[in-house]
Tab-separated table of N, CA and C and ligand atoms in Angstrom:
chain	number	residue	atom	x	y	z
A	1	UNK	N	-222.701	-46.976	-53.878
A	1	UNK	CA	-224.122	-47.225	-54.175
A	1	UNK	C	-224.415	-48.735	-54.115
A	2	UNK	N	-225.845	-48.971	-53.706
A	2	UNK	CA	-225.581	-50.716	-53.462
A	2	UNK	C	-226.422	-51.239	-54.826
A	3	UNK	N	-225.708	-52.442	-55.065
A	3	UNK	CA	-225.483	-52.801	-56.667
A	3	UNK	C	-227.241	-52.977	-57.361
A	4	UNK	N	-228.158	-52.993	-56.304
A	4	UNK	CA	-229.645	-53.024	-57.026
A	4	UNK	C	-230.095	-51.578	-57.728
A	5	UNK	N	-229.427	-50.808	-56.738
A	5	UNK	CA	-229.904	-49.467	-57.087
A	5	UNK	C	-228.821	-49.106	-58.531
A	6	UNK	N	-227.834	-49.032	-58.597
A	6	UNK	CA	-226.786	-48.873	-59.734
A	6	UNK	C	-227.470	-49.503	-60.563
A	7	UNK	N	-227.972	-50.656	-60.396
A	7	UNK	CA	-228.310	-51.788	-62.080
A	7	UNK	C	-229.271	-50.676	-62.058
A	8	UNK	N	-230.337	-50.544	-61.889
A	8	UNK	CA	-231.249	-49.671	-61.989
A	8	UNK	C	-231.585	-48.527	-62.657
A	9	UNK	N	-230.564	-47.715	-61.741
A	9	UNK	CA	-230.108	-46.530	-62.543
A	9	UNK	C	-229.471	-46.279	-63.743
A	10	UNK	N	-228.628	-47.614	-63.962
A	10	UNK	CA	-228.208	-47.353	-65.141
A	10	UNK	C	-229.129	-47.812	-66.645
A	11	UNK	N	-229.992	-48.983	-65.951
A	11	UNK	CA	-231.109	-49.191	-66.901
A	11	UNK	C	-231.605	-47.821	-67.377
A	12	UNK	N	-232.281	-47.372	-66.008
A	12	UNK	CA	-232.803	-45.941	-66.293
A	12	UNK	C	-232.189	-44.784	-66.978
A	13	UNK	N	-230.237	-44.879	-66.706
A	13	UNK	CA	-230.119	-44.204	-67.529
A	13	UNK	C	-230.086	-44.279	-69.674
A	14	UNK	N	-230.068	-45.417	-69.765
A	14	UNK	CA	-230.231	-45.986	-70.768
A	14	UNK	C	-231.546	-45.825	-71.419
A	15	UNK	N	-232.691	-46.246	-70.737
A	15	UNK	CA	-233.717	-45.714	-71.661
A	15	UNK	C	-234.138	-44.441	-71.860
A	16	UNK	N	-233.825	-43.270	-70.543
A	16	UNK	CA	-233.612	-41.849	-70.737
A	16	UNK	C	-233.013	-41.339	-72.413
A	17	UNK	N	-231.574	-42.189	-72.188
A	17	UNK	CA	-230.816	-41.919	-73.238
A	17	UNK	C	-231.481	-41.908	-74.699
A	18	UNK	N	-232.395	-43.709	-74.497
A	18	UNK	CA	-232.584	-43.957	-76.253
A	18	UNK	C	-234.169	-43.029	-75.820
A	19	UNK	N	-235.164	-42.204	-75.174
A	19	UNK	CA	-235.995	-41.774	-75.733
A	19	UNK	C	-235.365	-40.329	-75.583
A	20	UNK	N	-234.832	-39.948	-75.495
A	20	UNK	CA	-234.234	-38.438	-75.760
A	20	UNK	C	-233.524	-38.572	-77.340
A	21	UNK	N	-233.021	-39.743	-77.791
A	21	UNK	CA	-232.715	-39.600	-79.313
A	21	UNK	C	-234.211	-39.595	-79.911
A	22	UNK	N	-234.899	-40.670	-79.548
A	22	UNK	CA	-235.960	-41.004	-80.153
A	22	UNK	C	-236.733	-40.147	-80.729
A	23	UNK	N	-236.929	-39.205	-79.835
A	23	UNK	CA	-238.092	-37.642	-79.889
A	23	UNK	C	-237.363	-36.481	-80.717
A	24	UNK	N	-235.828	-36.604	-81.026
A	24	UNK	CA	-234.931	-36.012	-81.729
A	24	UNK	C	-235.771	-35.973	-83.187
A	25	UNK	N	-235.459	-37.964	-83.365
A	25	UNK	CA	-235.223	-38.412	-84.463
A	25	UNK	C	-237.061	-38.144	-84.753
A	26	UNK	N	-237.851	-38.177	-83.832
A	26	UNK	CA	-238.943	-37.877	-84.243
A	26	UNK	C	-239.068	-36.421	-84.450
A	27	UNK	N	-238.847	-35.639	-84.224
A	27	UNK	CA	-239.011	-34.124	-84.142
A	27	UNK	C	-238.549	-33.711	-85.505
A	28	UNK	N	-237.503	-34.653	-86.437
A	28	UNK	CA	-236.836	-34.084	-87.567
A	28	UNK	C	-237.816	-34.968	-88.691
A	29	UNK	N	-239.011	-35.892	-88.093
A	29	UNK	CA	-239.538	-36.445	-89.248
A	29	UNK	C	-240.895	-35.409	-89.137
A	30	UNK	N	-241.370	-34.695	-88.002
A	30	UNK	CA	-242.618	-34.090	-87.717
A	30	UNK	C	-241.664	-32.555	-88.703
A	31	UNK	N	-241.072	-32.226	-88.708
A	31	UNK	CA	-240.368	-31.159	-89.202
A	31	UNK	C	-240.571	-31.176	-90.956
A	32	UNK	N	-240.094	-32.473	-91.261
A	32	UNK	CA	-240.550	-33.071	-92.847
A	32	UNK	C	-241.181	-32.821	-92.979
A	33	UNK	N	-242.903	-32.957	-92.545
A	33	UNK	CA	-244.093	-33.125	-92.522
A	33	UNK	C	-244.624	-32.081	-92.414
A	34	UNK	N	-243.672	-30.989	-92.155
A	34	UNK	CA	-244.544	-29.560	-91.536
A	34	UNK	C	-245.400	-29.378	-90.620
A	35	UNK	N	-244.978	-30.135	-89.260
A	35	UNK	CA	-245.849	-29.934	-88.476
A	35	UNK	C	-244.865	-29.315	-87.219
A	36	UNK	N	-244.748	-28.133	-87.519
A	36	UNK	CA	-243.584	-27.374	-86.500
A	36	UNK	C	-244.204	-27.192	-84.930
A	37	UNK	N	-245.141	-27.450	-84.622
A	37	UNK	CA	-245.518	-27.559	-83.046
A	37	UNK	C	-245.345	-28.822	-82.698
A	38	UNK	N	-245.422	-29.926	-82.989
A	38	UNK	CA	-245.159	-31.087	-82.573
A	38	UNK	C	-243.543	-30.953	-82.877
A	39	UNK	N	-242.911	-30.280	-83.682
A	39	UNK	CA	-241.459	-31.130	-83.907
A	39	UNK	C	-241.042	-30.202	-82.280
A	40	UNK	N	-241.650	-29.245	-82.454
A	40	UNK	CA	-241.496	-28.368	-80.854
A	40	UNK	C	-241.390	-29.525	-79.551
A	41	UNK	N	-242.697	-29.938	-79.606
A	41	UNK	CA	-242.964	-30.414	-78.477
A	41	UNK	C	-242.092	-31.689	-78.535
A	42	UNK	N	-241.758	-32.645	-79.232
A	42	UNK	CA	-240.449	-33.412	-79.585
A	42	UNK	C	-239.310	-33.300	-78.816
A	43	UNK	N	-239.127	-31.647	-79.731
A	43	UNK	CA	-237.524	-31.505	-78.961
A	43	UNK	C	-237.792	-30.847	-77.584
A	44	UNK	N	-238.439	-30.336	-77.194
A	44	UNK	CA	-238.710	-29.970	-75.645
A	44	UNK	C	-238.874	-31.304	-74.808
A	45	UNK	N	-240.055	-32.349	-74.904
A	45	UNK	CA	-239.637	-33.313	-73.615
A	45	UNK	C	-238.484	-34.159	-74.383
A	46	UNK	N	-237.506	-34.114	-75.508
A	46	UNK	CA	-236.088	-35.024	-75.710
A	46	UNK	C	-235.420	-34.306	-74.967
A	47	UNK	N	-235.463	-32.889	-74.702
A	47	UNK	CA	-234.487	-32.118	-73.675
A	47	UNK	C	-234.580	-32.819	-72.503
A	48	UNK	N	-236.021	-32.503	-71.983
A	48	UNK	CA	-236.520	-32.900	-70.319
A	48	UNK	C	-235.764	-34.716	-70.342
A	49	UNK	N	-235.553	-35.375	-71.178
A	49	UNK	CA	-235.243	-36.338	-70.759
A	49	UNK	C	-233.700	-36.894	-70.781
A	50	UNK	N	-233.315	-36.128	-71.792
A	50	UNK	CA	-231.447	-35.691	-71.669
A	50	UNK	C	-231.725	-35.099	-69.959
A	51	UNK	N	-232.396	-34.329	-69.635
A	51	UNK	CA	-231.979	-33.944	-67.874
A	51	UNK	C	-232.135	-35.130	-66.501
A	52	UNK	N	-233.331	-36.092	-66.958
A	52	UNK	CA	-233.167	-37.276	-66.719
A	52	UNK	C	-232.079	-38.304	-66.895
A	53	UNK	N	-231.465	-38.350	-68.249
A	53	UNK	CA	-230.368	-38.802	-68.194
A	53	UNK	C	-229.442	-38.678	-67.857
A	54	UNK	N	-229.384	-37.368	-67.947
A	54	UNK	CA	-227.796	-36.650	-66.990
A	54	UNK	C	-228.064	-36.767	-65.230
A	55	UNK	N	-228.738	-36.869	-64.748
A	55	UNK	CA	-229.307	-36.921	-63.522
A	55	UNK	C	-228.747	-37.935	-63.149
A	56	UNK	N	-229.250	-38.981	-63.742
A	56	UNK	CA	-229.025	-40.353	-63.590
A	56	UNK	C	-227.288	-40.725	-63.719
A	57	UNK	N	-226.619	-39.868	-65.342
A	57	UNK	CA	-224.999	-40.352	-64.972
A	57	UNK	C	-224.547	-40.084	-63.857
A	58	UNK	N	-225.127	-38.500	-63.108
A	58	UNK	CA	-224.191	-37.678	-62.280
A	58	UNK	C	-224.555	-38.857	-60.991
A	59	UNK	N	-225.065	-39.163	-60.813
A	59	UNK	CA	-225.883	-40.100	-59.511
A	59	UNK	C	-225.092	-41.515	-59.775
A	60	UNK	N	-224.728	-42.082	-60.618
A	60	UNK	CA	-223.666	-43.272	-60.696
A	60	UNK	C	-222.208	-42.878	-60.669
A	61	UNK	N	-221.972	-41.965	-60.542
A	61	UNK	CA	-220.489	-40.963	-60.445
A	61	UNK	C	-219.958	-41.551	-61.595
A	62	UNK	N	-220.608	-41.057	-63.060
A	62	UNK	CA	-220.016	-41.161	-64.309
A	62	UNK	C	-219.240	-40.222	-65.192
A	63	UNK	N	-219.632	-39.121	-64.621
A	63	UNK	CA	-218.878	-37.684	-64.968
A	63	UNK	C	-217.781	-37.650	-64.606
A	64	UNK	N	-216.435	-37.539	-64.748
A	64	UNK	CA	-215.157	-37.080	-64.170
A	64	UNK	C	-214.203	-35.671	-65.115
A	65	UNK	N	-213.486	-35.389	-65.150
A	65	UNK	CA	-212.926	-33.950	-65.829
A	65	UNK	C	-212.998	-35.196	-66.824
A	66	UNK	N	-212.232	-33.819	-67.530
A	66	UNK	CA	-212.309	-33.534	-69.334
A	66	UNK	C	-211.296	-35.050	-69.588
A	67	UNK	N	-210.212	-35.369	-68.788
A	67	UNK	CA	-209.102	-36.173	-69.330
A	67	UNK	C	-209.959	-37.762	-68.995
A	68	UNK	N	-210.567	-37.815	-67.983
A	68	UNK	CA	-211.188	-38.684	-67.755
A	68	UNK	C	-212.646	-39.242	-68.657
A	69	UNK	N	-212.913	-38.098	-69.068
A	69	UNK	CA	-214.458	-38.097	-69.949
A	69	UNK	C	-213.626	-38.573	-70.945
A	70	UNK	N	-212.423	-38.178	-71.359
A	70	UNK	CA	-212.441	-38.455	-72.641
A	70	UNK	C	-211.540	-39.727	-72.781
A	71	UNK	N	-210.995	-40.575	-71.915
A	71	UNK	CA	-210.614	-41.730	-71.923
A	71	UNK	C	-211.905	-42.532	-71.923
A	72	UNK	N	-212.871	-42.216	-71.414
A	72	UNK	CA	-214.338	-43.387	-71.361
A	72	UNK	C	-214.549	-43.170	-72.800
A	73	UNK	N	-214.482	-42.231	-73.132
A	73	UNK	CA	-215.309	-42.085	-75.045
A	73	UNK	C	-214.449	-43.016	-75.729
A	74	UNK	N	-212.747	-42.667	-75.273
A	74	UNK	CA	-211.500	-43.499	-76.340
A	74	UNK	C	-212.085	-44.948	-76.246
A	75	UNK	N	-212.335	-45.491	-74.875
A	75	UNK	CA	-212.872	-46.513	-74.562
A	75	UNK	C	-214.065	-47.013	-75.263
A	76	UNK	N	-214.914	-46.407	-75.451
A	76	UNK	CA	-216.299	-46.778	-76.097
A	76	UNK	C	-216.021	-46.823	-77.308
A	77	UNK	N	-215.047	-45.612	-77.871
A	77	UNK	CA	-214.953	-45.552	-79.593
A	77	UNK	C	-214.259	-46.999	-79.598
A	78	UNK	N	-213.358	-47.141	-79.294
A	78	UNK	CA	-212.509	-47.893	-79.022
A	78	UNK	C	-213.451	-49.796	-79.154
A	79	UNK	N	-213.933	-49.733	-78.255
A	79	UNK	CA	-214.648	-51.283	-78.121
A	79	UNK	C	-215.784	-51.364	-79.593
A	80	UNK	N	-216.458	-50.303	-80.260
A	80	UNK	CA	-217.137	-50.243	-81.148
A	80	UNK	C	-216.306	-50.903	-82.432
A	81	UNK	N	-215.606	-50.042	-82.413
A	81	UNK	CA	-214.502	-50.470	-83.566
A	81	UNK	C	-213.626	-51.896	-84.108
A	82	UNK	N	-213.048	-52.490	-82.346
A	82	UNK	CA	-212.502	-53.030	-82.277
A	82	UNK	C	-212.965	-54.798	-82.255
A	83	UNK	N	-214.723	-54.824	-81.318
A	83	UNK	CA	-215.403	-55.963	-81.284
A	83	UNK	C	-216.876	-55.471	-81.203
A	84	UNK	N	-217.239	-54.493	-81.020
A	84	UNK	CA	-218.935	-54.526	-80.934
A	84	UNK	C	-219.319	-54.954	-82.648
A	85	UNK	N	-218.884	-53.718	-83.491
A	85	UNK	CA	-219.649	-53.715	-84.809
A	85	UNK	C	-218.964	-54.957	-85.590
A	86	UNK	N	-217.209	-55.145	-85.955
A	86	UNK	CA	-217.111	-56.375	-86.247
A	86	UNK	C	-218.219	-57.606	-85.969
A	87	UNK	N	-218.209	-58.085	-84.865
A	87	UNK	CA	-219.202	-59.027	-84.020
A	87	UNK	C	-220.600	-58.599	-85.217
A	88	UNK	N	-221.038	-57.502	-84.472
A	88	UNK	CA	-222.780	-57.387	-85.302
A	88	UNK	C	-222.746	-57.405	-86.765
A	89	UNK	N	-221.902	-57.004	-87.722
A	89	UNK	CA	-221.603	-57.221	-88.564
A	89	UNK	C	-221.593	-58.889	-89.281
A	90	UNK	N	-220.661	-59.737	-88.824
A	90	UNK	CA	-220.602	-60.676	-89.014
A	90	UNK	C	-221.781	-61.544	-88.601
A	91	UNK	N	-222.714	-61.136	-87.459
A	91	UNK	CA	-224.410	-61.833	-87.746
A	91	UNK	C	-225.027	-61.171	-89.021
A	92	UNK	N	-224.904	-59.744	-89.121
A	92	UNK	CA	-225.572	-59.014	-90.335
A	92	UNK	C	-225.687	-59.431	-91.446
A	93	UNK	N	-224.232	-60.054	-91.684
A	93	UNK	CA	-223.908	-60.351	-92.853
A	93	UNK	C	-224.293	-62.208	-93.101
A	94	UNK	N	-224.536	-62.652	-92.144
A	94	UNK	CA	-224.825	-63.968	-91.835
A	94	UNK	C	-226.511	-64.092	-92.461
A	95	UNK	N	-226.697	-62.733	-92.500
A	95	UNK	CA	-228.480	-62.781	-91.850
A	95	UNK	C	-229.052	-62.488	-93.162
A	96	UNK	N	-228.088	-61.778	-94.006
A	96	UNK	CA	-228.219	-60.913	-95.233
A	96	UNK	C	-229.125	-59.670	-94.686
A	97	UNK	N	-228.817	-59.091	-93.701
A	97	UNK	CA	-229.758	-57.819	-93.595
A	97	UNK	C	-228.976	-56.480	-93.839
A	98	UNK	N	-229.179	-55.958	-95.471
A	98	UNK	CA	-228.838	-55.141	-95.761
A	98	UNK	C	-228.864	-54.063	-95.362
A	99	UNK	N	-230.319	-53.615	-94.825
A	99	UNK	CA	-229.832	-52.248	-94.442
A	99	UNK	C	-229.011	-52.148	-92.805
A	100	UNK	N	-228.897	-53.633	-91.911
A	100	UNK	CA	-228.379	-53.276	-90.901
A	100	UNK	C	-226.718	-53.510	-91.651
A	101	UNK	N	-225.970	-54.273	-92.547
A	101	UNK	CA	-225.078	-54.120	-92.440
A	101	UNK	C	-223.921	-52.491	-92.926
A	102	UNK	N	-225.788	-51.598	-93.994
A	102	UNK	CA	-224.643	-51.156	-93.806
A	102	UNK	C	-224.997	-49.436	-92.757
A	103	UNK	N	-225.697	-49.571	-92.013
A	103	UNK	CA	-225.990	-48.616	-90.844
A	103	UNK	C	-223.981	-49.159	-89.961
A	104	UNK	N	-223.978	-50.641	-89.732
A	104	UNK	CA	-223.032	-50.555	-89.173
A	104	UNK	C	-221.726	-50.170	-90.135
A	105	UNK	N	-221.664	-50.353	-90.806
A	105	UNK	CA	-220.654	-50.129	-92.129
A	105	UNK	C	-220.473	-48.307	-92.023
A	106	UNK	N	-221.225	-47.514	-91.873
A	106	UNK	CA	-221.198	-46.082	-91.948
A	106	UNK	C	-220.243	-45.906	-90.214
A	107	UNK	N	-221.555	-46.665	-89.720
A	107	UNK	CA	-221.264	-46.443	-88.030
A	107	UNK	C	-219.510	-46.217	-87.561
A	108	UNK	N	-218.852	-48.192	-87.807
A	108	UNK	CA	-217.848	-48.015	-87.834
A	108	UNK	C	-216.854	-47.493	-88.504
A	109	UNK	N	-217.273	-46.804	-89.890
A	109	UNK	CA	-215.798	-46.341	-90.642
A	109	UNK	C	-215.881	-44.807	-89.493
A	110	UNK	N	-217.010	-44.272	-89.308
A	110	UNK	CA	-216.875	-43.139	-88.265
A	110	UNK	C	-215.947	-43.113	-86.960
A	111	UNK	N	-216.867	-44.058	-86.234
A	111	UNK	CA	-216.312	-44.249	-85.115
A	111	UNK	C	-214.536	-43.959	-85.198
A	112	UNK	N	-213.784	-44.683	-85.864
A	112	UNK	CA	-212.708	-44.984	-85.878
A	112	UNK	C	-211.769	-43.556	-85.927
A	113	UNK	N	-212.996	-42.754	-86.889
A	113	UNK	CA	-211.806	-41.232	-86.512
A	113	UNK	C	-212.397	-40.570	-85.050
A	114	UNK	N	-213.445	-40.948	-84.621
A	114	UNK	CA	-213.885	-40.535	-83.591
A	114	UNK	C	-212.421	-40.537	-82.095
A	115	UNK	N	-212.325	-42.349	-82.423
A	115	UNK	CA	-211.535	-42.717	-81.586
A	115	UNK	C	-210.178	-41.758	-81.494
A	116	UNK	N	-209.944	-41.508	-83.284
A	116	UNK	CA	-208.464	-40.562	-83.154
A	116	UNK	C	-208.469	-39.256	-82.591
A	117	UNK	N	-209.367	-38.849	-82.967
A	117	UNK	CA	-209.507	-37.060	-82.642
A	117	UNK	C	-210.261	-37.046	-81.230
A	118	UNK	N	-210.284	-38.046	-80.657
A	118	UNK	CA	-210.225	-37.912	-79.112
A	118	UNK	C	-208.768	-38.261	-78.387
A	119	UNK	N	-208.066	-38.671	-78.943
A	119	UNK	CA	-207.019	-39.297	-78.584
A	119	UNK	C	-206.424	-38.001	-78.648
A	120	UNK	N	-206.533	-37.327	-79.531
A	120	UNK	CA	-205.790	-35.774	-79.980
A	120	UNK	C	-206.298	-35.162	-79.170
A	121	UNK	N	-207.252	-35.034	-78.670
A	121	UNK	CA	-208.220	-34.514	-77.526
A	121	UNK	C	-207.160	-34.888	-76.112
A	122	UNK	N	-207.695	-36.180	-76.039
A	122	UNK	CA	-206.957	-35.950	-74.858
A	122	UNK	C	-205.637	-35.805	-74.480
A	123	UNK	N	-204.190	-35.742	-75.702
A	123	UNK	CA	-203.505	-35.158	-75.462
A	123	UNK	C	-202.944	-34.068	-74.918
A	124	UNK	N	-204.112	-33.179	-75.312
A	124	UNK	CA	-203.968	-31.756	-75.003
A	124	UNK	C	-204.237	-31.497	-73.899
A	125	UNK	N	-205.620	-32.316	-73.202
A	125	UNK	CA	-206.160	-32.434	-71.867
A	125	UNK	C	-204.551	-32.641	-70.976
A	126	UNK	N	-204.343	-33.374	-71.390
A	126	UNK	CA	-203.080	-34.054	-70.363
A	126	UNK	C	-202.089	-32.858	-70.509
A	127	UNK	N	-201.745	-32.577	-71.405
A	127	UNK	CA	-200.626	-30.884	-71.526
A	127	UNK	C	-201.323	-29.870	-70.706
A	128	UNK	N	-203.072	-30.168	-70.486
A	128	UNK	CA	-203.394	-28.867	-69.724
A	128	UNK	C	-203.583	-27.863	-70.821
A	129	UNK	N	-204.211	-28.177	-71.810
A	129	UNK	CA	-204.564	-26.993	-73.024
A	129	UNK	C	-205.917	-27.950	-73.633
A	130	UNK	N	-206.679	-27.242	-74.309
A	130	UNK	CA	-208.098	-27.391	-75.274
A	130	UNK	C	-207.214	-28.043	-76.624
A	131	UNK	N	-208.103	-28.839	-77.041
A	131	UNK	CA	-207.716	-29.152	-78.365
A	131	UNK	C	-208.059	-27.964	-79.402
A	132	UNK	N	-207.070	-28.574	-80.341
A	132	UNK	CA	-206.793	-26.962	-81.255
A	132	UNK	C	-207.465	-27.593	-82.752
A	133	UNK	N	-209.158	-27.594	-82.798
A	133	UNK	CA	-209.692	-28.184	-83.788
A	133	UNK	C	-210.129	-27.088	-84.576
A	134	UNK	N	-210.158	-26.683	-85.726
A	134	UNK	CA	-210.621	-25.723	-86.617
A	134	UNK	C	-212.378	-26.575	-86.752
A	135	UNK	N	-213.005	-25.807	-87.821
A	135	UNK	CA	-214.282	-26.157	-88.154
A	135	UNK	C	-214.190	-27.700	-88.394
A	136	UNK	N	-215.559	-28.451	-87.539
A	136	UNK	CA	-215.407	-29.924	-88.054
A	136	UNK	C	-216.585	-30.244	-88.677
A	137	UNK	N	-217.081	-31.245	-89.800
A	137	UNK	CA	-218.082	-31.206	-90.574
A	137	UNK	C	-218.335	-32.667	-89.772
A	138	UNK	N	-219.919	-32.946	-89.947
A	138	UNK	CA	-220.349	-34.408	-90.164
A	138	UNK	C	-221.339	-34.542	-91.309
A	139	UNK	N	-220.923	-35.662	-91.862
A	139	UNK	CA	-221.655	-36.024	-92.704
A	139	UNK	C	-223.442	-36.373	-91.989
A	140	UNK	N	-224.355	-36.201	-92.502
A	140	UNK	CA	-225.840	-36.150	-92.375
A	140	UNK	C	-226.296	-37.437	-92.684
A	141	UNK	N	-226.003	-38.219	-93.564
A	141	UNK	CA	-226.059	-39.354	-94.253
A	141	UNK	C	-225.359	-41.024	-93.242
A	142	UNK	N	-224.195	-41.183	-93.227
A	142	UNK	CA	-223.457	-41.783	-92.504
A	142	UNK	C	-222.938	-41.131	-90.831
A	143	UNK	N	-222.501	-39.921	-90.888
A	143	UNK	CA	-221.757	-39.734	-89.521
A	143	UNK	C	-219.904	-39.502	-89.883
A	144	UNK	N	-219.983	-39.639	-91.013
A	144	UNK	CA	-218.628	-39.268	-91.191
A	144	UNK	C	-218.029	-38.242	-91.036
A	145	UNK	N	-216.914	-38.141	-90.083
A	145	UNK	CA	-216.339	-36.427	-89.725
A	145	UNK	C	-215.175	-36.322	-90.086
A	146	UNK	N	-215.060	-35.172	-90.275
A	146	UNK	CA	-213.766	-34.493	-90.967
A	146	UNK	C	-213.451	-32.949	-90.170
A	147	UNK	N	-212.224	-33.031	-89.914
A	147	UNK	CA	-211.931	-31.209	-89.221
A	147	UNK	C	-210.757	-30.739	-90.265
A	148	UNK	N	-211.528	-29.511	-90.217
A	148	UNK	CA	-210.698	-28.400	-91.693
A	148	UNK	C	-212.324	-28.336	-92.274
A	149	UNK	N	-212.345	-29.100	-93.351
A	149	UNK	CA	-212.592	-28.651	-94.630
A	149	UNK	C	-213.666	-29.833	-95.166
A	150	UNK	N	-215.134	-29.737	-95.670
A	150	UNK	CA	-215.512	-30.876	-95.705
A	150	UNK	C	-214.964	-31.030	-97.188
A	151	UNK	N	-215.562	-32.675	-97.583
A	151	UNK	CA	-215.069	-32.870	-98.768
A	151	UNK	C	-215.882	-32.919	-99.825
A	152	UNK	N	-215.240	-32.630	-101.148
A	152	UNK	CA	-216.758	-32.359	-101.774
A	152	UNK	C	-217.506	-33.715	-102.131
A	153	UNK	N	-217.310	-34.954	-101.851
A	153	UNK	CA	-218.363	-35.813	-101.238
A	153	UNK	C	-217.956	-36.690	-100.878
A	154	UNK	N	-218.771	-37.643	-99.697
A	154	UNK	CA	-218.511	-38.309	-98.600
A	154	UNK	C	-217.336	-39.161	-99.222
A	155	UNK	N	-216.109	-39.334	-98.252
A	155	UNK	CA	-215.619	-40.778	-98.578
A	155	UNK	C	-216.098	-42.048	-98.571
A	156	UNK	N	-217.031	-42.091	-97.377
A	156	UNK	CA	-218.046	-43.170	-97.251
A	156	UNK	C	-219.478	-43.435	-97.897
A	157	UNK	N	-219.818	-42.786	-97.842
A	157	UNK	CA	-221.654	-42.306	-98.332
A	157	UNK	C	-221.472	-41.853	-99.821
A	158	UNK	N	-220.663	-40.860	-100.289
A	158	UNK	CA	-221.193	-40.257	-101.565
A	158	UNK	C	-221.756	-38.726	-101.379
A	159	UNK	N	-222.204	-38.599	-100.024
A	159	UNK	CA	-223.070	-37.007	-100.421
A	159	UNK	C	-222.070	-36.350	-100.610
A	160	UNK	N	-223.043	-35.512	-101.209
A	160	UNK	CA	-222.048	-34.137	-101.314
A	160	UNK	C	-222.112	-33.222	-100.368
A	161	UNK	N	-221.154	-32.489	-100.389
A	161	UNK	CA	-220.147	-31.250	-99.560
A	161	UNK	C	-221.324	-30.454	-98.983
A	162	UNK	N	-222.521	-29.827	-99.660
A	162	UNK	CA	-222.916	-28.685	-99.358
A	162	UNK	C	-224.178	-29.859	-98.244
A	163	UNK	N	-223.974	-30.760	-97.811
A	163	UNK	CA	-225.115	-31.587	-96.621
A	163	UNK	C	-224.487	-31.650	-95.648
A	164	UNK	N	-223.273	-31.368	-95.752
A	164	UNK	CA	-222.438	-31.172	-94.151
A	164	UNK	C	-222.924	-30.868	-93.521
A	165	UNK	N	-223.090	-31.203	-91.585
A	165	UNK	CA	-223.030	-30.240	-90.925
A	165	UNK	C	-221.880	-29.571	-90.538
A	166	UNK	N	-221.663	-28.298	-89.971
A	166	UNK	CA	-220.765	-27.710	-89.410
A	166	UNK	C	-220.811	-27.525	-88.034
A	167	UNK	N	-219.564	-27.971	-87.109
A	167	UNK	CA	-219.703	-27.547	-86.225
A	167	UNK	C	-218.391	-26.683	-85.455
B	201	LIG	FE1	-237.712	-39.117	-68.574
B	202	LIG	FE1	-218.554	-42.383	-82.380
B	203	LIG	FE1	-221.305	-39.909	-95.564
């Protein structure tokens, strides 16, 4: 692909990305509010634009199998952990902006099991078998995950057990 069109696309896939959360994150505040046709219409064009976004990875040849997908995630968990949030953190904390330090504070204690239980992931990929995960919870609050059993409240956050999601 010639490199104007790639920058491009990947811009494009990027803002695809953040307004398909956006209309999520809006759809669950129109939901608060009781206004269940708008949280509708929310999550219907956040879909249409997840298909935009995926459009856009498959068109930069970002998709590859399962062992490959999941070395880019190790990678991403991986750089989050290691220098993105450190880095933003240390302006955060420079800045005194509480609630960003501790959005990243939740962010990265997550990430970090993210990074492991892909790693476990892609072990299995590489043996040529599915990972062998029982029920995994996330916390609602922070993002904190756990597989088995949630706990009866966050290690990170504090909530309690019964705000899990399950997946
Ligand atoms: Fe779109
Ligand atoms: Fe993550
Ligand atoms: Fe939490």
């Amino acid at each position: 692909m010639k490199k104007m069109t790639e920058e491009f696309l990947r811009v494009s896939y990027a803002g695809e990305s953040q307004a398909h959360m956006k209309y999520l994150i809006f759809a669950a505040r129109a939901e608060q509010e009781g206004k269940l046709n708008l949280a509708r219409l929310f999550k219907a064009i956040a879909y249409a634009e997840q298909v935009h976004a995926t459009n856009h990875f498959k068109a930069l040849g970002d998709l590859g199998d399962s062992i490959e997908n999941l070395e880019s995630a190790i990678d991403g968990e991986n750089f989050e952990v290691e220098e993105m949030y450190p880095a933003y953190d240390v302006v955060a904390k420079l800045q005194g902006e509480k609630a960003a330090i501790r959005s990243i504070h939740y962010a990265i204690e997550a990430e970090k099991i993210h990074a492991a239980m892909y790693s476990e992931a892609r072990q299995a990929a590489k043996e040529g078998r599915d990972v062998d995960y029982d029920n995994i919870y996330i916390c609602p609050v922070c993002g904190y995950t756990v597989e088995g059993r949630a706990p009866d409240t966050c290690p990170v956050c504090n909530a309690v057990k019964d705000k899990f999601v399950q997946f």
